mmCIF file of C-alpha atoms and ligand atoms in Angstrom:
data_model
loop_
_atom_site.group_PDB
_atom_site.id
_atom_site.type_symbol
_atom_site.label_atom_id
_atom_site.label_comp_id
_atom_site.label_asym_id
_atom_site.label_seq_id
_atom_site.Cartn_x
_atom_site.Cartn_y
_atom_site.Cartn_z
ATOM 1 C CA UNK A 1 0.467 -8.754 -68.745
ATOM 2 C CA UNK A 2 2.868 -7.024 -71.508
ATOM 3 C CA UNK A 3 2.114 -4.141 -73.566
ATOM 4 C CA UNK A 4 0.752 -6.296 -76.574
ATOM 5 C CA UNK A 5 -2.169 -7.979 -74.820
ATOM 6 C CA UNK A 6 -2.876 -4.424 -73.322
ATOM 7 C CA UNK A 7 -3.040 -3.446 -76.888
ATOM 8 C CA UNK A 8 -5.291 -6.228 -77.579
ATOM 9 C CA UNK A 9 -8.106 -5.740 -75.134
ATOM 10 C CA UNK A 10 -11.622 -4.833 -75.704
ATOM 11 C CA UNK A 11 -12.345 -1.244 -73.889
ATOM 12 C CA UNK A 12 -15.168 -3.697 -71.500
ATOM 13 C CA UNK A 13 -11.456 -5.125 -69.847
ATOM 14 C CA UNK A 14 -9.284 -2.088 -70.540
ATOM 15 C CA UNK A 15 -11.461 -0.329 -67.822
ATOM 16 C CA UNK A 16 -12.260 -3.320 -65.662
ATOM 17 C CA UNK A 17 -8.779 -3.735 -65.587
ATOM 18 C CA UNK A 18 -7.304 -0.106 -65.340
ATOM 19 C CA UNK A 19 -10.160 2.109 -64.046
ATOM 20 C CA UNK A 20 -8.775 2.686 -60.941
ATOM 21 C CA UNK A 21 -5.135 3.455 -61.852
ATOM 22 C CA UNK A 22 -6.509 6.893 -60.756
ATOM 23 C CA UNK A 23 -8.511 6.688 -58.111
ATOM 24 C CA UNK A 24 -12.744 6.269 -59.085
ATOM 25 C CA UNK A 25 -12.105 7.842 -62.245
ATOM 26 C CA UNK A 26 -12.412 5.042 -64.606
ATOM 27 C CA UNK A 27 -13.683 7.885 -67.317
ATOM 28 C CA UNK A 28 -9.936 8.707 -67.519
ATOM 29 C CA UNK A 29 -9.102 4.944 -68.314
ATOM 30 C CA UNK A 30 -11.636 4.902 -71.094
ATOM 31 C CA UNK A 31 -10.952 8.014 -72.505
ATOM 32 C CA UNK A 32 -7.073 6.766 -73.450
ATOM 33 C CA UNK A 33 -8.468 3.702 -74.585
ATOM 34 C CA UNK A 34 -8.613 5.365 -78.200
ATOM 35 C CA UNK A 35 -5.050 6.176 -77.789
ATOM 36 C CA UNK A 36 -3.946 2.514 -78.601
ATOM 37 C CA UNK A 37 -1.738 1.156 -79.305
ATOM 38 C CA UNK A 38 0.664 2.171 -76.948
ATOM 39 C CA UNK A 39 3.853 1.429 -77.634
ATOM 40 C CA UNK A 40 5.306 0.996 -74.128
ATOM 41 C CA UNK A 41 3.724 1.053 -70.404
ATOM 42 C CA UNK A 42 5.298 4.437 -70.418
ATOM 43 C CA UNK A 43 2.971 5.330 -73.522
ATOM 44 C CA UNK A 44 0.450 4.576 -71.406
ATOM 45 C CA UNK A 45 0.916 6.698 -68.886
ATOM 46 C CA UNK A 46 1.725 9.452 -70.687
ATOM 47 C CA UNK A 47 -1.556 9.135 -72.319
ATOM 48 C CA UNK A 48 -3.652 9.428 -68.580
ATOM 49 C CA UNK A 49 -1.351 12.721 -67.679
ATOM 50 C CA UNK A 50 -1.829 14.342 -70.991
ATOM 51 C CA UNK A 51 -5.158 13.502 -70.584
ATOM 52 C CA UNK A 52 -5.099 14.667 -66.926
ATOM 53 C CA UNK A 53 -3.206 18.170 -67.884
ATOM 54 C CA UNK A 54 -6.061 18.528 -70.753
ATOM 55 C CA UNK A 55 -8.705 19.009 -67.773
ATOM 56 C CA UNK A 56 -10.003 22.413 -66.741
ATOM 57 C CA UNK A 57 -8.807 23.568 -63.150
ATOM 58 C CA UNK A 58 -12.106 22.380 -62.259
ATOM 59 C CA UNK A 59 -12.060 19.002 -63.571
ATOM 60 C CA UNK A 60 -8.106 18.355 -62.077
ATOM 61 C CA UNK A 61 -9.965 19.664 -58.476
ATOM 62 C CA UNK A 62 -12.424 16.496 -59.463
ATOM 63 C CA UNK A 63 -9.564 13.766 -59.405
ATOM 64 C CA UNK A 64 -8.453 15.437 -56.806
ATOM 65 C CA UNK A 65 -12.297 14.726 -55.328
ATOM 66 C CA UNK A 66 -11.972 11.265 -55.734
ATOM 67 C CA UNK A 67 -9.258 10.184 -53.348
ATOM 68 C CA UNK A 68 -10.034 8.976 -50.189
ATOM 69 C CA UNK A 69 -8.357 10.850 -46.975
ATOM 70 C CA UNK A 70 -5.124 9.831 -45.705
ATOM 71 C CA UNK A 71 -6.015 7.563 -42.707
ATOM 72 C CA UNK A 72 -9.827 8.963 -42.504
ATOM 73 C CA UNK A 73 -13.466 7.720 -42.654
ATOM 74 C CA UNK A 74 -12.927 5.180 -45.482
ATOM 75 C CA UNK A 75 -10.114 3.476 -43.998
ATOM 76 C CA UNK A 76 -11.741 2.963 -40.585
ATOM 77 C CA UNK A 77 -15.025 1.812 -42.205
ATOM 78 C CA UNK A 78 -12.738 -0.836 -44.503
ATOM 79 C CA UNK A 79 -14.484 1.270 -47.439
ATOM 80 C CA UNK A 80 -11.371 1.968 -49.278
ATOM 81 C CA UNK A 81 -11.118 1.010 -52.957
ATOM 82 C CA UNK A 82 -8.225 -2.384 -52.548
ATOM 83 C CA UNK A 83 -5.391 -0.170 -54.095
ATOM 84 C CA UNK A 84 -5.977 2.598 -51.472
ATOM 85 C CA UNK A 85 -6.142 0.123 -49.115
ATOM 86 C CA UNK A 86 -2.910 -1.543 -49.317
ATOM 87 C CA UNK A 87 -1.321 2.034 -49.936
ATOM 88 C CA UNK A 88 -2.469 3.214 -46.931
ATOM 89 C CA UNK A 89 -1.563 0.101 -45.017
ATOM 90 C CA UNK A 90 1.892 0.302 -46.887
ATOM 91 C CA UNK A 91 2.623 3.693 -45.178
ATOM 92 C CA UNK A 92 1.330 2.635 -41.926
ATOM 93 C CA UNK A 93 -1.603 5.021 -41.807
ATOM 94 C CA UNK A 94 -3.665 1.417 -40.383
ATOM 95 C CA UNK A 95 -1.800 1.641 -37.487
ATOM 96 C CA UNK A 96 -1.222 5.540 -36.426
ATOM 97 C CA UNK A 97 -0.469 6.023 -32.777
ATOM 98 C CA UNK A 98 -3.965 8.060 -31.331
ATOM 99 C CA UNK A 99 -2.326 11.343 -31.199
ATOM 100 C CA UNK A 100 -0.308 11.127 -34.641
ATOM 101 C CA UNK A 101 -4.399 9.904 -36.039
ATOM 102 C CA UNK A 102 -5.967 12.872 -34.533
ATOM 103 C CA UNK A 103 -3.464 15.285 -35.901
ATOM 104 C CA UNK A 104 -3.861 13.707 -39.606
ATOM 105 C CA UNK A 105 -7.603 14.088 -38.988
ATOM 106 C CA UNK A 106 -7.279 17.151 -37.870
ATOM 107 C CA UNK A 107 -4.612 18.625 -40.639
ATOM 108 C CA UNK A 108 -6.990 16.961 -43.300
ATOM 109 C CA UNK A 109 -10.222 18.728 -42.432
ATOM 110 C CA UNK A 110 -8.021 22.085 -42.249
ATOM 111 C CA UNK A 111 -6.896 21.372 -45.657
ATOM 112 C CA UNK A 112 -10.289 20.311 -46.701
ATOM 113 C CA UNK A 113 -11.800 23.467 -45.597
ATOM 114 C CA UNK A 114 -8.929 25.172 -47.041
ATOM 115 C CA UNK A 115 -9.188 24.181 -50.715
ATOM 116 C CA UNK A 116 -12.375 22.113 -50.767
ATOM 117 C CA UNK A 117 -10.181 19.083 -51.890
ATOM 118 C CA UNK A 118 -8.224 16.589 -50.041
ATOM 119 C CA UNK A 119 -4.238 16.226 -49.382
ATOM 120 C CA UNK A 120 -3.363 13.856 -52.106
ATOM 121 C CA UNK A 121 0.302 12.249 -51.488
ATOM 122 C CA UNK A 122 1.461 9.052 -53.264
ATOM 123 C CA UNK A 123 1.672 6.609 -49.742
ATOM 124 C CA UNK A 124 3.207 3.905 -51.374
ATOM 125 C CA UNK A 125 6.333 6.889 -51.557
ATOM 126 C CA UNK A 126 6.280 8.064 -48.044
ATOM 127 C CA UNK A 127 5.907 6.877 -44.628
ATOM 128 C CA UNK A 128 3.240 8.637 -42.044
ATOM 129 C CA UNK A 129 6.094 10.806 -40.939
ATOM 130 C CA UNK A 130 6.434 12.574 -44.018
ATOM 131 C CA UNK A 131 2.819 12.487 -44.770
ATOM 132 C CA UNK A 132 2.172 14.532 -41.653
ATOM 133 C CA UNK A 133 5.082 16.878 -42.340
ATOM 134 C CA UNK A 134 3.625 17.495 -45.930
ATOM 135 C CA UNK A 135 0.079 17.961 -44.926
ATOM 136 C CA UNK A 136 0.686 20.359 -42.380
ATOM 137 C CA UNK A 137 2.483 22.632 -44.808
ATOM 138 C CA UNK A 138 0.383 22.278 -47.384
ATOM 139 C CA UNK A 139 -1.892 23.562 -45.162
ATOM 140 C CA UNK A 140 -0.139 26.478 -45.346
ATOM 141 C CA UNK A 141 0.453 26.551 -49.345
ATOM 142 C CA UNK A 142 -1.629 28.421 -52.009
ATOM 143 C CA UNK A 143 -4.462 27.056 -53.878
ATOM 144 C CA UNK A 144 -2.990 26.838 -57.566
ATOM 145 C CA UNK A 145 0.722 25.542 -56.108
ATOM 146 C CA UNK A 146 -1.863 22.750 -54.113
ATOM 147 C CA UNK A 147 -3.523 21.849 -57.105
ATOM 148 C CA UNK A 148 -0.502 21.273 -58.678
ATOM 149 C CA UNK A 149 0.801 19.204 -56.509
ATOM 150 C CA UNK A 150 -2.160 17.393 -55.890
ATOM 151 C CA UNK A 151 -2.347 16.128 -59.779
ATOM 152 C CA UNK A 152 1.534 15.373 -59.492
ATOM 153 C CA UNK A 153 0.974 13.163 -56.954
ATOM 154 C CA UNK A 154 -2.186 11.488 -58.675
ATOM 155 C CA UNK A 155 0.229 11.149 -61.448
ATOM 156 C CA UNK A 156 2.829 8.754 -59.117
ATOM 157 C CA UNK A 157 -0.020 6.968 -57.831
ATOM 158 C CA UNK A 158 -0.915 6.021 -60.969
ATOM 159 C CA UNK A 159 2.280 5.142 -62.452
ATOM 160 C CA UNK A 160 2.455 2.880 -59.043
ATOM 161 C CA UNK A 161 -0.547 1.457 -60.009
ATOM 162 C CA UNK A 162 0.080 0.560 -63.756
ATOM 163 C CA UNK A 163 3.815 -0.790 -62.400
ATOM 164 C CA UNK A 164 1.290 -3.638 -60.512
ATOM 165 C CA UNK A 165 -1.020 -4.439 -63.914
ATOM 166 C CA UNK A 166 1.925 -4.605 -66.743
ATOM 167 C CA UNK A 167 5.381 -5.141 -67.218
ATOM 168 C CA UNK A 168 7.540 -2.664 -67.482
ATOM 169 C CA UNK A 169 9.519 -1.933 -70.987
ATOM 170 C CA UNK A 170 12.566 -3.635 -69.197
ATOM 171 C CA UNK A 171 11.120 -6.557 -67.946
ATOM 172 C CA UNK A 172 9.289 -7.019 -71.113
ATOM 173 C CA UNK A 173 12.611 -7.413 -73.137
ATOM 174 C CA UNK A 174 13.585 -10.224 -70.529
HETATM 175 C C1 LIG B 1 -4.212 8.180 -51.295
HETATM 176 C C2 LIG B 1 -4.588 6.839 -51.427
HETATM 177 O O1 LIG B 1 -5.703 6.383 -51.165
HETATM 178 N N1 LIG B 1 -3.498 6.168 -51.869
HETATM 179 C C3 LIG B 1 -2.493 7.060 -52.020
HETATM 180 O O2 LIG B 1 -1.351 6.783 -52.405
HETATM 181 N N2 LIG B 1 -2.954 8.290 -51.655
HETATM 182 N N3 LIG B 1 -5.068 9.158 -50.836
HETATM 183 C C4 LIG B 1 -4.683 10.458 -50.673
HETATM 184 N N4 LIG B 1 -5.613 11.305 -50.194
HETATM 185 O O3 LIG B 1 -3.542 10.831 -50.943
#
């Protein structure tokens, strides 16, 4: 799909199509509907962070909400929204060795209780190696610096996510 037919879609498909380029918040996808037209995929996604970086601390804590734990209770029920689930599998987190799973499960409750928000981490970016690494110091991070780079990583997941649905402004020139 290119930019134009984005452009040209009734809000019912916009969100069907793009409400979980950030994870179960589809409000976010049809709140930058009235943005169009974008003039590039990269308008697009600057649309969802401004919209993102409009949010009260409270509200980017909700996104935050809404992801699924690194290799936790979603992905060993096969509950996991498609994109999380090929993410995760991506990164490996499907297939953990038992000690490396029960120190992710472990780190992520620690966290959880921490800052009453999960580790977010773009997995499509990383391997479980450096998603272990990262957890365990943000387990040791501050609640503002965590937020922040909770939302930053939203942010790649997303523009991971849009990279799938539409070409890009280069490949649309092709
Ligand atoms: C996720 C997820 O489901 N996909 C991804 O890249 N990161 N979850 C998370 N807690 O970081």
């Amino acid at each position: 799909m290119d930019i134009s037919t984005v452009n040209s879609l009734p809000y019912e498909d916009f969100v069907n199509i793009f409400g979980n380029v950030v994870e179960k918040c589809p409000i976010i996808t049809a709140a930058v509907w009235s943005s169009r037209p974008f003039v590039s995929l990269s308008a697009l996604e600057a649309a969802i962070s401004e919209f993102i970086d409009s949010l009260p601390e409270s509200g980017k804590e909700g996104v935050l909400r809404c992801h699924p734990d690194l290799a936790g209770r979603d992905l060993r029920r096969g509950t996991l929204t498609r994109e999380s689930r090929e993410e995760q599998a991506r990164a490996g987190l499907h297939a953990l060795e038992p000690a490396e799973a029960s120190r992710m499960a472990r780190l992520n409750e620690e966290y959880k209780q921490r800052f009453g928000f999960p580790f977010v981490v773009c997995a499509r970016m990383n391997d479980s190696t450096s998603i272990l690494r990262q957890l365990a110091e943000g387990c040791r991070s501050e609640l503002a610096a965590e937020r922040a780079r909770g939302i930053a990583e939203v942010k790649k997941i997303c523009r991971v996510r849009l990279r799938g649905l539409v070409l890009d402004d280069v490949s649309n020139k092709l």
